[in-house]
Short mmCIF file of N, CA and C in Angstrom, two decimals:
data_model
loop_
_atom_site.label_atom_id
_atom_site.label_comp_id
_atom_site.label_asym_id
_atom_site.label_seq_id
_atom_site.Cartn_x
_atom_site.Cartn_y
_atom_site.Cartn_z
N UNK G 133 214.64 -49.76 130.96
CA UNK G 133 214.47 -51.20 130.97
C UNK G 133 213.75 -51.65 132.25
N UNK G 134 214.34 -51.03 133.35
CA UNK G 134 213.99 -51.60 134.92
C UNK G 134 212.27 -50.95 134.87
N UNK G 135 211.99 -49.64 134.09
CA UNK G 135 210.43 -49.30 134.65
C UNK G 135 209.52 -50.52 133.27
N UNK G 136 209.88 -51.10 132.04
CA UNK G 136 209.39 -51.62 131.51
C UNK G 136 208.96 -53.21 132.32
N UNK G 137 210.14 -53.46 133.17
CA UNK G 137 209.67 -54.61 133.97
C UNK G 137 208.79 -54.20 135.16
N UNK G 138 208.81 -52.91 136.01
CA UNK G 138 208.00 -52.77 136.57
C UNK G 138 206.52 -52.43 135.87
N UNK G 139 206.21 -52.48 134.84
CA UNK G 139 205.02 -52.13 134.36
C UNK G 139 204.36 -53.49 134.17
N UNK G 140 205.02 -54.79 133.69
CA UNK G 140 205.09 -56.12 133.52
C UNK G 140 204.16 -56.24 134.54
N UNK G 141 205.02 -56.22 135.84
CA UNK G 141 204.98 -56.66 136.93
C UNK G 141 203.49 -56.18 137.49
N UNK G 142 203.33 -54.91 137.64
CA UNK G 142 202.03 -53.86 137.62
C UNK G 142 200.61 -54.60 136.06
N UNK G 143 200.71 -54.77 135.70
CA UNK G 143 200.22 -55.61 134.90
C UNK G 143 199.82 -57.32 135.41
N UNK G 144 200.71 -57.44 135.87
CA UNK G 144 200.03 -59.00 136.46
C UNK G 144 199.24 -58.64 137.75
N UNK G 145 199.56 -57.92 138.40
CA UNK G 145 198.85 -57.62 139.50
C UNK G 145 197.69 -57.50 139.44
N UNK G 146 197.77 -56.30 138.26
CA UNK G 146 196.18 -55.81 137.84
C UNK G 146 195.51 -56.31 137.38
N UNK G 147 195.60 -57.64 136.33
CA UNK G 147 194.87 -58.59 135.80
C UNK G 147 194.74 -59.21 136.84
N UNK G 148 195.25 -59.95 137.90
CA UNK G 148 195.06 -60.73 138.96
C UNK G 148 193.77 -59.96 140.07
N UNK G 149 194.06 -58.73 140.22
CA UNK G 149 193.33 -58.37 140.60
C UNK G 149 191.79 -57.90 140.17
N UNK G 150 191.61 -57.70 139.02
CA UNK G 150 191.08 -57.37 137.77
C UNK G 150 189.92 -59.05 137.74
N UNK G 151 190.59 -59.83 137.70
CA UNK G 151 190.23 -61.28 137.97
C UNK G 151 189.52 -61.56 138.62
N UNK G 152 189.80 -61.57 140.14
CA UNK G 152 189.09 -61.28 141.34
C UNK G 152 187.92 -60.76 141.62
N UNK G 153 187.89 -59.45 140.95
CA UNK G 153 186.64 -58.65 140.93
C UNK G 153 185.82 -59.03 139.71
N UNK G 154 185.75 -60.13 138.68
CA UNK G 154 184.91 -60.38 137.92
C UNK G 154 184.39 -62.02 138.58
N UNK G 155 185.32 -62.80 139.94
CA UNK G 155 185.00 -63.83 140.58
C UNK G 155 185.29 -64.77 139.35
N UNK G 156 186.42 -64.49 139.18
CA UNK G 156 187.19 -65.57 138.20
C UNK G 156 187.60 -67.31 139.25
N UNK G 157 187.72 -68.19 138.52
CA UNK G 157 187.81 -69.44 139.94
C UNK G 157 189.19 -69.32 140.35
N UNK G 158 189.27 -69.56 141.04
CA UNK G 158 190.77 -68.96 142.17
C UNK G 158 191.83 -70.16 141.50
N UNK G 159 191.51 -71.08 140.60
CA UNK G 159 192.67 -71.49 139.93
C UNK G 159 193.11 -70.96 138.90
N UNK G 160 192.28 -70.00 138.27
CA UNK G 160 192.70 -69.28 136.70
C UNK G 160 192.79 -68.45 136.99
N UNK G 161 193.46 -67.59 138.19
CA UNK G 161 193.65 -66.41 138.27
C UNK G 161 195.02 -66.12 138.10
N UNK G 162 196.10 -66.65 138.36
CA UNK G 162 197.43 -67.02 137.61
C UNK G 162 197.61 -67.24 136.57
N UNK G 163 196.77 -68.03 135.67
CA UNK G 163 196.87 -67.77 134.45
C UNK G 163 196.01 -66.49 134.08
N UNK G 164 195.24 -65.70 134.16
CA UNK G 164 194.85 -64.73 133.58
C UNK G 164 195.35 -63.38 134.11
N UNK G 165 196.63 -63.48 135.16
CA UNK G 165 197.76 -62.29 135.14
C UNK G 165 198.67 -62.81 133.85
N UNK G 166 198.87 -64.09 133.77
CA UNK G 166 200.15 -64.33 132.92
C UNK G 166 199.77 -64.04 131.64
N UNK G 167 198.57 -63.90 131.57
CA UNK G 167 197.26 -63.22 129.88
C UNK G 167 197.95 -61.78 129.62
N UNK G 168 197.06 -61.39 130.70
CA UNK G 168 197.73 -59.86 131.13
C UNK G 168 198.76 -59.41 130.87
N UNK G 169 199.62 -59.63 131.45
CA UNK G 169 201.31 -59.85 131.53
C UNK G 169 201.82 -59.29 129.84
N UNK G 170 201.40 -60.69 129.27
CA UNK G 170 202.10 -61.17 127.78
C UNK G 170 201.30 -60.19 127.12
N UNK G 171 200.27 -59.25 127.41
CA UNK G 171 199.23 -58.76 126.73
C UNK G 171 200.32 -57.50 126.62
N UNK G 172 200.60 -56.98 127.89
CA UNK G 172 201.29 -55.66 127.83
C UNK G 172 202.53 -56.04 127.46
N UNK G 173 203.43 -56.59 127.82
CA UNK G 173 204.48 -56.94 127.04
C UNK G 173 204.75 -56.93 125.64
N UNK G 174 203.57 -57.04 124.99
CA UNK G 174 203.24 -57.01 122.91
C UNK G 174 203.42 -55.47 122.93
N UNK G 175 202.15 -55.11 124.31
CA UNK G 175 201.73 -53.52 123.36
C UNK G 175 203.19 -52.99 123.58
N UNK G 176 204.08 -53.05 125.10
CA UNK G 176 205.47 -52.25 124.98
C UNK G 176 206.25 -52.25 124.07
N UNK G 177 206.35 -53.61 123.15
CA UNK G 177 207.10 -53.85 122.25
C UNK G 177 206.73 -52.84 120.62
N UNK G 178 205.52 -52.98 120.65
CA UNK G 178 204.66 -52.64 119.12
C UNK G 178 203.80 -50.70 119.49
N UNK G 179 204.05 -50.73 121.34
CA UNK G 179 204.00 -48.91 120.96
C UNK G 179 205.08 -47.87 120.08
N UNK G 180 205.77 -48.11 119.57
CA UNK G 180 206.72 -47.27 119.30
C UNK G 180 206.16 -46.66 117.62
N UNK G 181 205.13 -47.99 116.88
CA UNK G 181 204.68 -47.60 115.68
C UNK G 181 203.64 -47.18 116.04
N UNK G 182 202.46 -47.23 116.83
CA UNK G 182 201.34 -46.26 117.08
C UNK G 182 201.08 -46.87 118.31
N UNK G 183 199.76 -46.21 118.66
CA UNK G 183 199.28 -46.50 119.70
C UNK G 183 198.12 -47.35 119.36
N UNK G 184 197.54 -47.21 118.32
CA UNK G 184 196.23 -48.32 118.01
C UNK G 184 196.70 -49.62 117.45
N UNK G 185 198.03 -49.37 116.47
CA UNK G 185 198.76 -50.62 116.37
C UNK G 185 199.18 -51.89 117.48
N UNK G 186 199.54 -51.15 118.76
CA UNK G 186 199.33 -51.63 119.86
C UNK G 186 199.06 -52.20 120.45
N UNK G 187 197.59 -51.31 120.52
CA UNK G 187 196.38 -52.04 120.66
C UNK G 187 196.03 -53.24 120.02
N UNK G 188 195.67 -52.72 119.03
CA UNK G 188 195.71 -54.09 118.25
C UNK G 188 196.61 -55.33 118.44
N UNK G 189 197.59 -55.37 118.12
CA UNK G 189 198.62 -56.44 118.53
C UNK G 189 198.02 -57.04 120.04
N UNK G 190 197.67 -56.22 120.79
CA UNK G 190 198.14 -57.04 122.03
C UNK G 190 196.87 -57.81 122.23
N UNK G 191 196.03 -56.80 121.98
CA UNK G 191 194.04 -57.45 121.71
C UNK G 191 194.83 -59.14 121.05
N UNK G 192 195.16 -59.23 119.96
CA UNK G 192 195.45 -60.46 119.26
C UNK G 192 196.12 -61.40 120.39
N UNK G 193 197.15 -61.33 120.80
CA UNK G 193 198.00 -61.89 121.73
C UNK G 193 196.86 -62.49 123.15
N UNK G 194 196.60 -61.54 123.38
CA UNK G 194 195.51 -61.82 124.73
C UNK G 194 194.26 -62.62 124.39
N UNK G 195 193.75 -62.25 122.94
CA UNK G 195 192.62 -63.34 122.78
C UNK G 195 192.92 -65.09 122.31
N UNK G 196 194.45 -65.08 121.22
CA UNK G 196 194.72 -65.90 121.41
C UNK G 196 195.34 -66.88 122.35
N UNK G 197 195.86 -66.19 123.59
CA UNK G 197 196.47 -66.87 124.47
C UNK G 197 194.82 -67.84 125.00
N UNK G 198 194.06 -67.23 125.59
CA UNK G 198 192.52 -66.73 126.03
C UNK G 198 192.06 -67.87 125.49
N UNK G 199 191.98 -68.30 123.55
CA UNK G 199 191.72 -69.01 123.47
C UNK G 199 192.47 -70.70 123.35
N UNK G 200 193.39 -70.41 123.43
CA UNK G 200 194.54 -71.69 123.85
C UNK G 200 194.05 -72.19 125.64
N UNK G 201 194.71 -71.06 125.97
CA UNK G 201 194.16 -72.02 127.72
C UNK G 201 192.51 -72.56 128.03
N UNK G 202 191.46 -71.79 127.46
CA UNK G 202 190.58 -72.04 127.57
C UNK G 202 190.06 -73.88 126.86
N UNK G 203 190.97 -73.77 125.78
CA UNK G 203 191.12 -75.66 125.42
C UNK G 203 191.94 -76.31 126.54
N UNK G 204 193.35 -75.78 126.92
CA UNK G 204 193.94 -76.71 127.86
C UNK G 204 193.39 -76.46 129.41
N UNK G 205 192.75 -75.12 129.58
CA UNK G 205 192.09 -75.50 131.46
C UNK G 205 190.33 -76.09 131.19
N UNK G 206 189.84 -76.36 130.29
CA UNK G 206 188.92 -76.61 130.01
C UNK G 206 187.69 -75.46 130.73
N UNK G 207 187.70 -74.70 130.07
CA UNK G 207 186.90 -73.20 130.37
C UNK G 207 186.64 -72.40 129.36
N UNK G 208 185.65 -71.30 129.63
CA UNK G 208 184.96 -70.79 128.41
C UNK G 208 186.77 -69.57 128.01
N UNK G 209 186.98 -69.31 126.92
CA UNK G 209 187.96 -68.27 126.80
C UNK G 209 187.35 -67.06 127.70
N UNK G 210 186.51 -66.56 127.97
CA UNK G 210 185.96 -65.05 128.57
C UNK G 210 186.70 -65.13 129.86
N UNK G 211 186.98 -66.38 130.29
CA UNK G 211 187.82 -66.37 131.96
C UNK G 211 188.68 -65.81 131.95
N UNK G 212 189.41 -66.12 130.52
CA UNK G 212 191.08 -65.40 130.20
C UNK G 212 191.29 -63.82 129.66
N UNK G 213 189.99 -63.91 128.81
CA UNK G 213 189.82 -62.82 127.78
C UNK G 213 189.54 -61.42 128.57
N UNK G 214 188.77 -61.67 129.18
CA UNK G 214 188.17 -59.99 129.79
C UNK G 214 189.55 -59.35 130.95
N UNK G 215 189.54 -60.56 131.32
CA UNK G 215 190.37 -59.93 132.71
C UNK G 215 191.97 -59.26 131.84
N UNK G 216 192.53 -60.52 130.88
CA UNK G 216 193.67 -60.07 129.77
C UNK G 216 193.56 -58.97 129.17
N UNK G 217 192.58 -58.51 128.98
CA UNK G 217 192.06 -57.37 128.53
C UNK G 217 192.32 -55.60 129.04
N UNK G 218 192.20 -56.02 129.69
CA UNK G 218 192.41 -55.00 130.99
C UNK G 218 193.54 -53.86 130.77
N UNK G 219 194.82 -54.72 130.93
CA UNK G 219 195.71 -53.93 130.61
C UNK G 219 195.85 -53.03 129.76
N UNK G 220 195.20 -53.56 128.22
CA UNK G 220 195.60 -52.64 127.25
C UNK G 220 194.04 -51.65 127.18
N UNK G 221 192.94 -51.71 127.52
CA UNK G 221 192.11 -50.50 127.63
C UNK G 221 192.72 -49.46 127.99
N UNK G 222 192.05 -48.18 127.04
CA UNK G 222 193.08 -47.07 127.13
C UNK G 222 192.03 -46.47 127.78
N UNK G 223 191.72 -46.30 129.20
CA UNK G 223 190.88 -45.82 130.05
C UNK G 223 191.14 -44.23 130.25
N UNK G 224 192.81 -43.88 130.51
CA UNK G 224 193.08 -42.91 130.52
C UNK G 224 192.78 -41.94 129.21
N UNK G 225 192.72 -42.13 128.47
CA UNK G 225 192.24 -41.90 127.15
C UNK G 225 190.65 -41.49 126.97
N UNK G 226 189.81 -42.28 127.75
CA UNK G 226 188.97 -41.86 127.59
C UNK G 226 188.87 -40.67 129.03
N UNK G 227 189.16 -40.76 129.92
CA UNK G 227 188.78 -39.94 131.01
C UNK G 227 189.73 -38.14 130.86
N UNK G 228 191.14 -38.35 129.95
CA UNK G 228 191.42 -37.07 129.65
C UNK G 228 190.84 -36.70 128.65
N UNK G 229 189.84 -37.46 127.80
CA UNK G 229 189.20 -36.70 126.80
C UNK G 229 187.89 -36.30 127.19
N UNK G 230 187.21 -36.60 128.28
CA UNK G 230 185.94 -36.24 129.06
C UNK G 230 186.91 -34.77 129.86
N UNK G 231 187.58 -34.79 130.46
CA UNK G 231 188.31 -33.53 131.10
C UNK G 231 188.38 -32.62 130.22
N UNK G 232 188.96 -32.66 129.43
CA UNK G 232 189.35 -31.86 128.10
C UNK G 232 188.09 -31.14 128.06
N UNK G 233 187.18 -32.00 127.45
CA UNK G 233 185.97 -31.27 126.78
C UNK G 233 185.26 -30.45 128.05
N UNK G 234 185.46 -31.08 129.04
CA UNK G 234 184.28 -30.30 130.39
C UNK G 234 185.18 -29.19 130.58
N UNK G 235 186.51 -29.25 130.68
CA UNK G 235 187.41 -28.06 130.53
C UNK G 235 186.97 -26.43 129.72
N UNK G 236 186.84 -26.92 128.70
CA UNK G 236 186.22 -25.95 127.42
C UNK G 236 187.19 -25.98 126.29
N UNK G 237 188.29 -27.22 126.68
CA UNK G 237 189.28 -27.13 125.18
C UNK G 237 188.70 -28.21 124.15
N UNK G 238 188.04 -27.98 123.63
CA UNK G 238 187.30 -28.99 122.42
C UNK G 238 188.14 -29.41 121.97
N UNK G 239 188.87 -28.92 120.62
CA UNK G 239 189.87 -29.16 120.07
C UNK G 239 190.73 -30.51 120.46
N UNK G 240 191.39 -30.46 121.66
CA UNK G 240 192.34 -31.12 122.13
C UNK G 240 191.43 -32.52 122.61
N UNK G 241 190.00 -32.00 123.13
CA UNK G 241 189.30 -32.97 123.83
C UNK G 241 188.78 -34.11 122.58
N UNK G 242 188.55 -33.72 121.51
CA UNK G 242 187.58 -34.22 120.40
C UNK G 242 189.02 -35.38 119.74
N UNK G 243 190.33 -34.48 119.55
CA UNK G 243 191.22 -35.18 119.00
C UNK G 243 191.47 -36.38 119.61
N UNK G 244 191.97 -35.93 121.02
CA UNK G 244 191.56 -37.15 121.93
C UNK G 244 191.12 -38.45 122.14
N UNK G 245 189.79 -37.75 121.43
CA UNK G 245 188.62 -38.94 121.82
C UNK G 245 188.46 -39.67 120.76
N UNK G 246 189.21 -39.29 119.04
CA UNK G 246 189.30 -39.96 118.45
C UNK G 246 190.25 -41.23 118.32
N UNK G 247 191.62 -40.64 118.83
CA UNK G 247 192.61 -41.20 119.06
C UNK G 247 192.03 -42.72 119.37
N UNK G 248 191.47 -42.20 121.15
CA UNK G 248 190.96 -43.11 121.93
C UNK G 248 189.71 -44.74 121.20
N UNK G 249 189.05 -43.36 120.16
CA UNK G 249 188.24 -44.70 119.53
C UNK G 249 189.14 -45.22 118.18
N UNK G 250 189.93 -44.97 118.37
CA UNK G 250 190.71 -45.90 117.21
C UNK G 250 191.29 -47.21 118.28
N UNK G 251 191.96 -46.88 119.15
CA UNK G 251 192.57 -47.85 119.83
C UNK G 251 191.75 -48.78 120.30
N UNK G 252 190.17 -48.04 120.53
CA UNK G 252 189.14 -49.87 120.99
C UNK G 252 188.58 -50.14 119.82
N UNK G 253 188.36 -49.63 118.38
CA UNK G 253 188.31 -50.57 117.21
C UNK G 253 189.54 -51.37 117.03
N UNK G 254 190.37 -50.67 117.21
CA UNK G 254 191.98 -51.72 117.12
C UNK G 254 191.38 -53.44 117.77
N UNK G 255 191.26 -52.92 119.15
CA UNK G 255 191.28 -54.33 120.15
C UNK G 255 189.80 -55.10 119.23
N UNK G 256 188.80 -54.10 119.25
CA UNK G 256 187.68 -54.96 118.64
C UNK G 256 187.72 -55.64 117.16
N UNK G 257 188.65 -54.74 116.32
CA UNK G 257 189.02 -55.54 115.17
C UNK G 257 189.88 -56.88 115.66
N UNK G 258 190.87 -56.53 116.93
CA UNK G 258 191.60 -57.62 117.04
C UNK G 258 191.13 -58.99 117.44
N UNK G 259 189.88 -58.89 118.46
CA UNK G 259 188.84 -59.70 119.19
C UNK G 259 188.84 -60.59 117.82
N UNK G 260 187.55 -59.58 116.48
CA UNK G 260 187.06 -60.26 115.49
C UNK G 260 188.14 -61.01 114.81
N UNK G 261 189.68 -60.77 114.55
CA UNK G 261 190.17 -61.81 113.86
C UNK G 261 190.52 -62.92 114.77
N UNK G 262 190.71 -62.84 115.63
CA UNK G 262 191.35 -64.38 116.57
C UNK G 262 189.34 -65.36 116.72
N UNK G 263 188.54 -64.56 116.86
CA UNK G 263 187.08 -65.54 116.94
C UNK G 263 186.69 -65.78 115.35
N UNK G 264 187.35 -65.26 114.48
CA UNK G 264 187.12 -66.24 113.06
C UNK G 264 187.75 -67.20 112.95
N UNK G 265 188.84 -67.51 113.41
CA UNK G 265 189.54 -68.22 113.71
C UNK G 265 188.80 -69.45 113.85
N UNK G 266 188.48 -70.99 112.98
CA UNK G 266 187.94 -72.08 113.51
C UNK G 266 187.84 -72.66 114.80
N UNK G 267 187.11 -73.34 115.95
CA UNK G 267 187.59 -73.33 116.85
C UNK G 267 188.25 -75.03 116.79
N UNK G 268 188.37 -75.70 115.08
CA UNK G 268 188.86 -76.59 115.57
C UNK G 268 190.45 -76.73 115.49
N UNK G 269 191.01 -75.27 114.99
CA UNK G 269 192.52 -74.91 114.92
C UNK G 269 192.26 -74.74 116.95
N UNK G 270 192.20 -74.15 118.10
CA UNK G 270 192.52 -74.58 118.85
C UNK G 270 192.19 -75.56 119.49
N UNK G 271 190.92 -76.49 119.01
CA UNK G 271 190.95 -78.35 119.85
C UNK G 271 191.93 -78.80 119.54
N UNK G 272 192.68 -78.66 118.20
CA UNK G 272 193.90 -79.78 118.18
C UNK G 272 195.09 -79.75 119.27
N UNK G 273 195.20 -77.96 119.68
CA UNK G 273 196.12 -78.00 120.91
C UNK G 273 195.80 -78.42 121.72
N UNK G 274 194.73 -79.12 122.38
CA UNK G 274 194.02 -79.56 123.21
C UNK G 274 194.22 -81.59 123.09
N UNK G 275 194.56 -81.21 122.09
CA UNK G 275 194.38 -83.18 121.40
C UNK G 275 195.91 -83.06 121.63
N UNK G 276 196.96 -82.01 121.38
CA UNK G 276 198.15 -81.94 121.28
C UNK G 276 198.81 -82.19 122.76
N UNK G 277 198.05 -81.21 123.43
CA UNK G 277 198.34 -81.36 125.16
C UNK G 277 198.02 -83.54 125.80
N UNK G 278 197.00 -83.50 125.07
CA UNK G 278 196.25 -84.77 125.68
C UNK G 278 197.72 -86.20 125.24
N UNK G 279 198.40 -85.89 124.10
CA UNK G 279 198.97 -86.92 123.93
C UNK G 279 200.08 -86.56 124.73
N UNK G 280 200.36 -85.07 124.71
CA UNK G 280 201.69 -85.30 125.52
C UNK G 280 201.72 -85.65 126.84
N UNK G 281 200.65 -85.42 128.00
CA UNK G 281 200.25 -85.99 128.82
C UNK G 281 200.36 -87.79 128.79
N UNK G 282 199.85 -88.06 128.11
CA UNK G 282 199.75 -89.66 128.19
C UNK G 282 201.13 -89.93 127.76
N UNK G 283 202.09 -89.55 127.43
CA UNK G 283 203.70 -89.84 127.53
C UNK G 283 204.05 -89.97 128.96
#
């Protein structure tokens, strides 16, 4: 339980930091750890049925958050999206399947690397369903925020 919150935790950092290095504006950089954050938090929950399932899920979670704040901070979603992103790239995935193969174990390296491209069609299938998505299903949260404000 205690290393699942330290991974949380390691996760906001890294989007925060992750943030930084794409020169995100120093007010959305709190919100795009808390992207992050909720991003890995899906995949911990939804790794146990696969790993591209995961993926997927959390791709969804992170683009829709991504595109919610991007109506309420008034910003393009990519502020939220790339840096949210982060977490769930399976980087390691790709770099033990480059080892593998320079190694001379094909086999293990090739399986690998399939694995690996299932999990970024996952996120990229996941991208494509949240941007079919109308964008006037999220202005209304935006019209939704605006009235509750004026309360």
């Amino acid at each position: 339980m205690m290393d699942s919150v330290y991974q949380v935790i390691a996760a906001f950092i890294g989007t925060v930091a992750f943030s930084i290095i794409f020169r995100v504006p120093g007010r959305q950089c709190v919100c795009c750890g808390i992207v992050g954050s909720i991003g890995w938090i899906f995949y911990l929950i939804v790794r146990g049925a696969s790993e591209s399932v995961a993926c997927l899920v959390a791709s969804i979670v992170v683009v829709v958050l991504a595109r919610v704040l991007a109506v309420l901070r008034k910003v393009p979603s990519n502020v939220f999206m790339l840096p949210g992103m982060f977490t769930v790239l399976p980087g390691i995935g790709i770099c033990n399947t480059i080892y593998r193969i320079m190694s001379g174990d094909w086999m293990d390296g090739v399986s690998l690397g399939l694995d690996t491209l299932k999990q970024i069609g996952a996120m990229v299938l996941g991208i494509i369903i949240v941007f079919s998505i109308p964008n006037k299903v999220f202005a209304k949260v935006g019209k939704l925020n605006e009235k509750i404000r004026k309360k």
